[in-house]
Short mmCIF file of C-alpha atoms in Angstrom, two decimals:
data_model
loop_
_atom_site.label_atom_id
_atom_site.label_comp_id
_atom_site.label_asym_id
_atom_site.label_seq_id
_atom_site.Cartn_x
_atom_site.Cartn_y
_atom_site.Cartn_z
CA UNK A 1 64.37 -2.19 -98.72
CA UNK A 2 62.77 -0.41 -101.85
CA UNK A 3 65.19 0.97 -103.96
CA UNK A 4 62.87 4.16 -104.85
CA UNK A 5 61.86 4.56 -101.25
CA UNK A 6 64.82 4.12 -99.23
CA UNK A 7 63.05 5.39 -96.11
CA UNK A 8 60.62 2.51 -96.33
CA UNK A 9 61.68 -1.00 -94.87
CA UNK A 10 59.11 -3.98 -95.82
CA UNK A 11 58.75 -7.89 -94.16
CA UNK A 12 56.61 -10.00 -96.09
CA UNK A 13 55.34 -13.49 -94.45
CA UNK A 14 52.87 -15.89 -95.29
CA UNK A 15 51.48 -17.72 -92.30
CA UNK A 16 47.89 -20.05 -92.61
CA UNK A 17 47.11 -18.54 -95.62
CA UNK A 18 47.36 -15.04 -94.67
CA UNK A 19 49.56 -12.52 -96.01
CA UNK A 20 51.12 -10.57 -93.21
CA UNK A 21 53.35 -7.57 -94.14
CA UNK A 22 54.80 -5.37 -91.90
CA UNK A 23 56.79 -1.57 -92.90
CA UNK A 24 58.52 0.64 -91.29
CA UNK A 25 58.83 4.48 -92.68
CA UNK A 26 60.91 7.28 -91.39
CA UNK A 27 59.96 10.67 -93.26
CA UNK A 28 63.08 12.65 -94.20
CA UNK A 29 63.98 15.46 -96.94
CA UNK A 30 66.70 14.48 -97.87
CA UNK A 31 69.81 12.09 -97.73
CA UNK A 32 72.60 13.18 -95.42
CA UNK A 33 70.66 13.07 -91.74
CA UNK A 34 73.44 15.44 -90.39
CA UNK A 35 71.53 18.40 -91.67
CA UNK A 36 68.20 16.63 -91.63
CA UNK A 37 67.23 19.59 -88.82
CA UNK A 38 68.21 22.37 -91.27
CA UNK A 39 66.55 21.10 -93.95
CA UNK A 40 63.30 20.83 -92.26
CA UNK A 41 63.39 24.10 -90.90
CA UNK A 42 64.15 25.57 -94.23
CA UNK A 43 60.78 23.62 -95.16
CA UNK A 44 58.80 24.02 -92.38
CA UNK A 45 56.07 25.88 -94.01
CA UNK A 46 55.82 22.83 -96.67
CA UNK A 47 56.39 19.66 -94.45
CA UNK A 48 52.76 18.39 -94.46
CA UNK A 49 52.38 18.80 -98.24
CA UNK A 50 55.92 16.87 -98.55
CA UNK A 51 54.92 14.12 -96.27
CA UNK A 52 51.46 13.71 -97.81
CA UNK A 53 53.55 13.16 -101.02
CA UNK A 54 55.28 10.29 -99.64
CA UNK A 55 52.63 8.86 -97.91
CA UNK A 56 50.89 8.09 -101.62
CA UNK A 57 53.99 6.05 -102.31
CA UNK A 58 53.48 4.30 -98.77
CA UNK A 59 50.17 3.25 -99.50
CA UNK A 60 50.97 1.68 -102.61
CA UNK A 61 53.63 -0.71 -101.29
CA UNK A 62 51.61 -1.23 -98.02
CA UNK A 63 48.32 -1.88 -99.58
CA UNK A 64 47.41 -1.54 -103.45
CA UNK A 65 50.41 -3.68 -104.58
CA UNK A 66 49.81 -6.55 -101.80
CA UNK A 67 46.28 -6.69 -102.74
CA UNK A 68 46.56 -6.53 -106.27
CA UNK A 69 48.56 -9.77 -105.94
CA UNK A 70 46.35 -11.15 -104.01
CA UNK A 71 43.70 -10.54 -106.48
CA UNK A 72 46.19 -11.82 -108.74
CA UNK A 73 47.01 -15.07 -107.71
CA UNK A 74 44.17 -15.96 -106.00
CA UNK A 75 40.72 -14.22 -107.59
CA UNK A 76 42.21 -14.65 -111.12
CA UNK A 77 42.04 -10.82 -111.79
CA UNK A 78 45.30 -9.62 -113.90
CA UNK A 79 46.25 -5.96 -114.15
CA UNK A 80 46.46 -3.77 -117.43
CA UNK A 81 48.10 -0.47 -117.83
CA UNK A 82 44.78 1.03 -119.70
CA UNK A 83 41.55 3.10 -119.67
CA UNK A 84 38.19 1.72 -119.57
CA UNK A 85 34.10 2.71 -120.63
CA UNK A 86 30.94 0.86 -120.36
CA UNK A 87 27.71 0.65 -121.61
CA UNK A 88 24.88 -1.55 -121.89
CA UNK A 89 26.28 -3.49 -124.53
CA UNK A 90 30.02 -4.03 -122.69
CA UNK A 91 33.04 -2.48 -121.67
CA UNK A 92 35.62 -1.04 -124.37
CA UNK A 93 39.57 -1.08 -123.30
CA UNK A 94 41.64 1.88 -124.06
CA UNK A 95 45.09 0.83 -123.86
CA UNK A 96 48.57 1.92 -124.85
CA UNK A 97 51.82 3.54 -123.82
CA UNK A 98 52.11 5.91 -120.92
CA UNK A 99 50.99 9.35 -122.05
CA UNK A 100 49.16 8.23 -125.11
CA UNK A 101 46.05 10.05 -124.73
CA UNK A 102 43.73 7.26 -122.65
CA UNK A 103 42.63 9.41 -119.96
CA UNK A 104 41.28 11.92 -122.07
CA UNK A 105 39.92 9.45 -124.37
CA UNK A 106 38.18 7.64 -122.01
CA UNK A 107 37.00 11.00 -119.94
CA UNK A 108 35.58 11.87 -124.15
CA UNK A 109 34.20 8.16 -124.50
CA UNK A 110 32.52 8.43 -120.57
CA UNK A 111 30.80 11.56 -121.55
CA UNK A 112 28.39 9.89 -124.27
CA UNK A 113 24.89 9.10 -123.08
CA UNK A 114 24.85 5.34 -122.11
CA UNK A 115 28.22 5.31 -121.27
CA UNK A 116 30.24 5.35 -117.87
CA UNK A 117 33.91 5.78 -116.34
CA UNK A 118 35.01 2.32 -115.06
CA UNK A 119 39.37 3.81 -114.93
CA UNK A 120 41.79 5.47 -117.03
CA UNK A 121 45.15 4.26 -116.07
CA UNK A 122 44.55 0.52 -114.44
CA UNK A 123 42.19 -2.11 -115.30
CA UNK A 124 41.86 -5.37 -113.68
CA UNK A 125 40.47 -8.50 -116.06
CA UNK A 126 40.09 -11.80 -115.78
CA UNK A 127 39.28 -14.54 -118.99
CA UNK A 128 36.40 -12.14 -120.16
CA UNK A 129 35.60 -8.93 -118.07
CA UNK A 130 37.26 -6.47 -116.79
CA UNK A 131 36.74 -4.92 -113.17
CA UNK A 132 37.53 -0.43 -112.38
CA UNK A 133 40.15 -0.03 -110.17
CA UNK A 134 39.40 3.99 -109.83
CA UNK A 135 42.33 6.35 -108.97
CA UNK A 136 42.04 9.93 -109.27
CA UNK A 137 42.58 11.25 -112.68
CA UNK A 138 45.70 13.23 -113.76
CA UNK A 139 45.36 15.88 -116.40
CA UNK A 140 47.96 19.05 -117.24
CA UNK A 141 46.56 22.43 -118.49
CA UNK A 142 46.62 20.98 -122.05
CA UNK A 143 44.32 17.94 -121.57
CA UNK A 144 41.82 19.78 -119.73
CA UNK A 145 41.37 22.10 -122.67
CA UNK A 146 41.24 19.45 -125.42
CA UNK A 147 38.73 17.66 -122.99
CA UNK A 148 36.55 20.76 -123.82
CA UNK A 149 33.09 20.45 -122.53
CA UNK A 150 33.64 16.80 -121.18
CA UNK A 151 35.52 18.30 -118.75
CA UNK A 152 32.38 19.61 -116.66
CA UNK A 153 31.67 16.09 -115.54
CA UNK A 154 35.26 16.25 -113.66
CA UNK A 155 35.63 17.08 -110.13
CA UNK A 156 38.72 19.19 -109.31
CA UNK A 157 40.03 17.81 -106.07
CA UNK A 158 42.12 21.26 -105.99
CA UNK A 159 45.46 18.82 -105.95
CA UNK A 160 48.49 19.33 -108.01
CA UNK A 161 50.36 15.77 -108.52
CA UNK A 162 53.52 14.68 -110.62
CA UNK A 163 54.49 16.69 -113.68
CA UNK A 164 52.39 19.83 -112.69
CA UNK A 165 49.08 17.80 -113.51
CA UNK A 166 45.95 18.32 -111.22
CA UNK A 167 43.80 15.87 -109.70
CA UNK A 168 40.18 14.98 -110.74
CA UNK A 169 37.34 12.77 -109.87
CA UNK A 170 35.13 11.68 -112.43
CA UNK A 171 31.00 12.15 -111.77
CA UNK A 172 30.27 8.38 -112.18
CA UNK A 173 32.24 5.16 -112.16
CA UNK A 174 31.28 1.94 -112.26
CA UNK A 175 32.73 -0.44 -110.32
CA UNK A 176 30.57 -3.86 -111.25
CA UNK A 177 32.63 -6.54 -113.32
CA UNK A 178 31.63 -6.12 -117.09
CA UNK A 179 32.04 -8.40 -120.03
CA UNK A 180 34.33 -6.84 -123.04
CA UNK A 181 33.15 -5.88 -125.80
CA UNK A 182 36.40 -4.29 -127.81
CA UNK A 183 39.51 -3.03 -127.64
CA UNK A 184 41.69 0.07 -128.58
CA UNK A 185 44.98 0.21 -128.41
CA UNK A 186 45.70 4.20 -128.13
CA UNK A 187 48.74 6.33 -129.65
CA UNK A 188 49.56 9.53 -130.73
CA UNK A 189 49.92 10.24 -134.57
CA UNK A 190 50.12 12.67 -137.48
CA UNK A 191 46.27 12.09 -138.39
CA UNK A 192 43.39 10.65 -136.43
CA UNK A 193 42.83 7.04 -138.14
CA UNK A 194 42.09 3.51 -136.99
CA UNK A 195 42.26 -0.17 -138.63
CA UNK A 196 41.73 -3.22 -137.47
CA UNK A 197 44.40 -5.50 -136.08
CA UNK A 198 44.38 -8.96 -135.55
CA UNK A 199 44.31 -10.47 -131.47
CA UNK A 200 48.12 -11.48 -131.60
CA UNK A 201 49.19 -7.55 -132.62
CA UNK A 202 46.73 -6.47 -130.07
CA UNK A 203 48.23 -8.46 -126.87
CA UNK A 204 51.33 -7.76 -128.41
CA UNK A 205 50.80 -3.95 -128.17
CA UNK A 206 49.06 -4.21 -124.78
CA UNK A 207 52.25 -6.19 -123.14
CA UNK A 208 54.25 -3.82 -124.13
CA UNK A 209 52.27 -0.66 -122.96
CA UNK A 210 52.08 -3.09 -119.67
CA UNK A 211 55.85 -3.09 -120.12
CA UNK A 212 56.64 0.26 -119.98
CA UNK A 213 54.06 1.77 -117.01
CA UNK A 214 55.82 2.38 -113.79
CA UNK A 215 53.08 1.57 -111.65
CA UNK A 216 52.72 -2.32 -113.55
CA UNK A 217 56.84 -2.66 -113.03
CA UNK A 218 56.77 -1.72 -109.21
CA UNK A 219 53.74 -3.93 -109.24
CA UNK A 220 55.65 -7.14 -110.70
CA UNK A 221 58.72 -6.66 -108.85
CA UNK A 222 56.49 -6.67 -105.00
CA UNK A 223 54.32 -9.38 -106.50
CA UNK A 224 58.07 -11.19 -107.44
CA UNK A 225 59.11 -11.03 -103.31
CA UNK A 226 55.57 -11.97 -102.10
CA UNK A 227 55.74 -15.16 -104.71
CA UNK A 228 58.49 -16.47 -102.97
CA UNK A 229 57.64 -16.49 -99.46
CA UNK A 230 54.43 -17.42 -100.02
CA UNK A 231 55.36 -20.43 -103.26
CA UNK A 232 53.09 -18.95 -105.43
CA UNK A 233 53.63 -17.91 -109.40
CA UNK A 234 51.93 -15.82 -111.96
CA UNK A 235 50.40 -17.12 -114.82
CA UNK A 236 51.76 -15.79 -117.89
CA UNK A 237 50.27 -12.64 -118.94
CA UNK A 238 50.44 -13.21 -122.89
CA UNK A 239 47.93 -16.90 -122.11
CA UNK A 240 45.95 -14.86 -120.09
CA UNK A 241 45.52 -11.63 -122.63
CA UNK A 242 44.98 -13.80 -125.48
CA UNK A 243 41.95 -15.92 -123.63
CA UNK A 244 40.53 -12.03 -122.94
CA UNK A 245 40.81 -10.75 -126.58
CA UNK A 246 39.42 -14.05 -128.26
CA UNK A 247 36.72 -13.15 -130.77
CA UNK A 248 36.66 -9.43 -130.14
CA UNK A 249 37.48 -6.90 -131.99
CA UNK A 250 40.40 -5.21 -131.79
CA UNK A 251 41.75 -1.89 -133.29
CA UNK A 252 44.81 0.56 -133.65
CA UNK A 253 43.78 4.00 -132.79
CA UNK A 254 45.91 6.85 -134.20
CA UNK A 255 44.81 10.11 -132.41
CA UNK A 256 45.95 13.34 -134.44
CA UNK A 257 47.08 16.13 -132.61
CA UNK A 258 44.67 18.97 -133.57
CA UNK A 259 41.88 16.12 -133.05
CA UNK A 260 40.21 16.82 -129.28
CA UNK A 261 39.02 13.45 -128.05
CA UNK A 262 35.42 14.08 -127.92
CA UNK A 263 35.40 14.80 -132.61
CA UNK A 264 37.59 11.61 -132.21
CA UNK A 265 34.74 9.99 -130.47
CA UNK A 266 32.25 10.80 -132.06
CA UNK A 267 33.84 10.71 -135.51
CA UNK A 268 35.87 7.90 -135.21
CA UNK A 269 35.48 5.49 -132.51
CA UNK A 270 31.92 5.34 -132.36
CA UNK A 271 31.50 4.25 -136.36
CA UNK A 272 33.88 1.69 -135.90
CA UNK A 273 32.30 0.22 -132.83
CA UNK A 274 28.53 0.59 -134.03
CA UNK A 275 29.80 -1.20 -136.99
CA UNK A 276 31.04 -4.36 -135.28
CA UNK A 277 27.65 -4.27 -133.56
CA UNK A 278 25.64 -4.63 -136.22
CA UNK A 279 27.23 -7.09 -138.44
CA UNK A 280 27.69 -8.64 -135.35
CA UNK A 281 23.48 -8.44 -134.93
CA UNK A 282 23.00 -9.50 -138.89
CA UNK A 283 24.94 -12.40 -137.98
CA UNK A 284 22.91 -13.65 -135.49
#
């Protein structure tokens, strides 16, 4: 049984090499099934929207999180709470604590010429790429507005999620492995500055943004149940961050909050990367 989704009963088996899981779901309101009629009649007029609710949280314990351990322990692609952009010279990660500004960073980064959306909540990697895995972006009122004109390459799905935040799809995404080229690890600060920080702060940073996203715990905790029946173990995540961020550069990225993300950009973010480019091409 899940202890967030009490209505939702899982078995888990592992039979020839195939995983083989099995749920069963009863929708309900509320606890107490006594009034169970009263309160759907009371809610009759909002029943679909309620169910469709749920069903999200079905579909991540019946699919996403079996097949992201799948991917897991047997394609060699890890998850990361974070945001992602390409271009034609590699991907750059945006990670950092839930609510830390990555989607509308990376919505900012997506909207430069050359670049593209690969996700800005979950990233799969693996020893030197990283791989989309595209949900629907979540933005309130406020984020839409410091978007500014990046937001015209959103697609309003006319959906209102968790926390009063509406649901977009992005233009473009691309969803083609692609080798990393840097990494930003996103917060919220007085001013908009970043420095350079050394591999060991950066998977230190990006465990612990892993560390405190929802979605990565739930994640963990079915991948945890699906280890034991089928004898299988993760490898640890700190080994497998530090073989991603060797040799790259890595930064700290203090967003201000009068900054919108596309000045920060453009202003910031860019310089710093075009920099590491070129001494990188002098070098050579």
């Amino acid at each position: 049984r899940i202890d967030d989704f009490l209505d939702l009963q899982l078995r888990v088996a592992y039979e020839g090499g195939r995983l083989v899981l099995a749920g069963r779901y009863y929708f309900s309101i509320g606890s107490g099934g006594g009034l169970e009629w009263l309160r759907r009649l009371r809610h009759r007029g909002r029943l679909d929207a309620l169910r469709a609710h749920r069903f999200s949280t079905l579909l991540y314990y019946m699919v996403y999180y079996p097949i992201l351990w799948w991917l897991g322990r047997f394609e060699g692609w890890g998850q990361l709470h974070a945001g992602a952009v390409v271009s034609e010279a590699g991907a750059v990660l945006a990670a950092g604590m839930p609510g830390c500004g990555k989607s509308t960073l990376t919505v900012a980064m997506s909207c430069r010429q050359g670049w593209e959306m690969m996700s800005d909540n979950l990233v799969l990697f693996n020893d030197r790429s990283l791989l989309a895995c595209p949900e629907l972006l979540l933005l309130d009122p406020a984020s839409i507005e410091r978007i500014g004109a990046a937001a015209s390459a959103l697609e309003a799905t006319g959906e209102t999620r968790v926390f009063g935040r509406d649901a977009y799809r992005p233009a473009r995404v691309h969803l083609d492995p692609a080798p990393l080229r840097a990494v930003l690890v996103v917060g919220r600060g007085k001013a908009t500055e970043i420095i350079r920080i050394d591999e060991a702060e950066c998977v230190r940073r990006i465990l612990a943004g892993n560390l405190m996203a929802k979605e990565l715990r739930r994640s963990a905790i079915m991948a945890g149940v699906m280890d034991l029946v089928a004898a299988t173990a993760a490898e640890c995540p700190q080994r497998r961050l530090e073989r991603l961020v060797a040799g790259l550069p890595c930064f700290a990225l203090w967003v201000g909050p009068d900054d919108d993300p596309a000045s920060v950009v453009r202003t910031t973010v860019a310089p710093a990367l075009e920099t590491r480019r070129v001494r990188q091409a002098g070098t050579e």
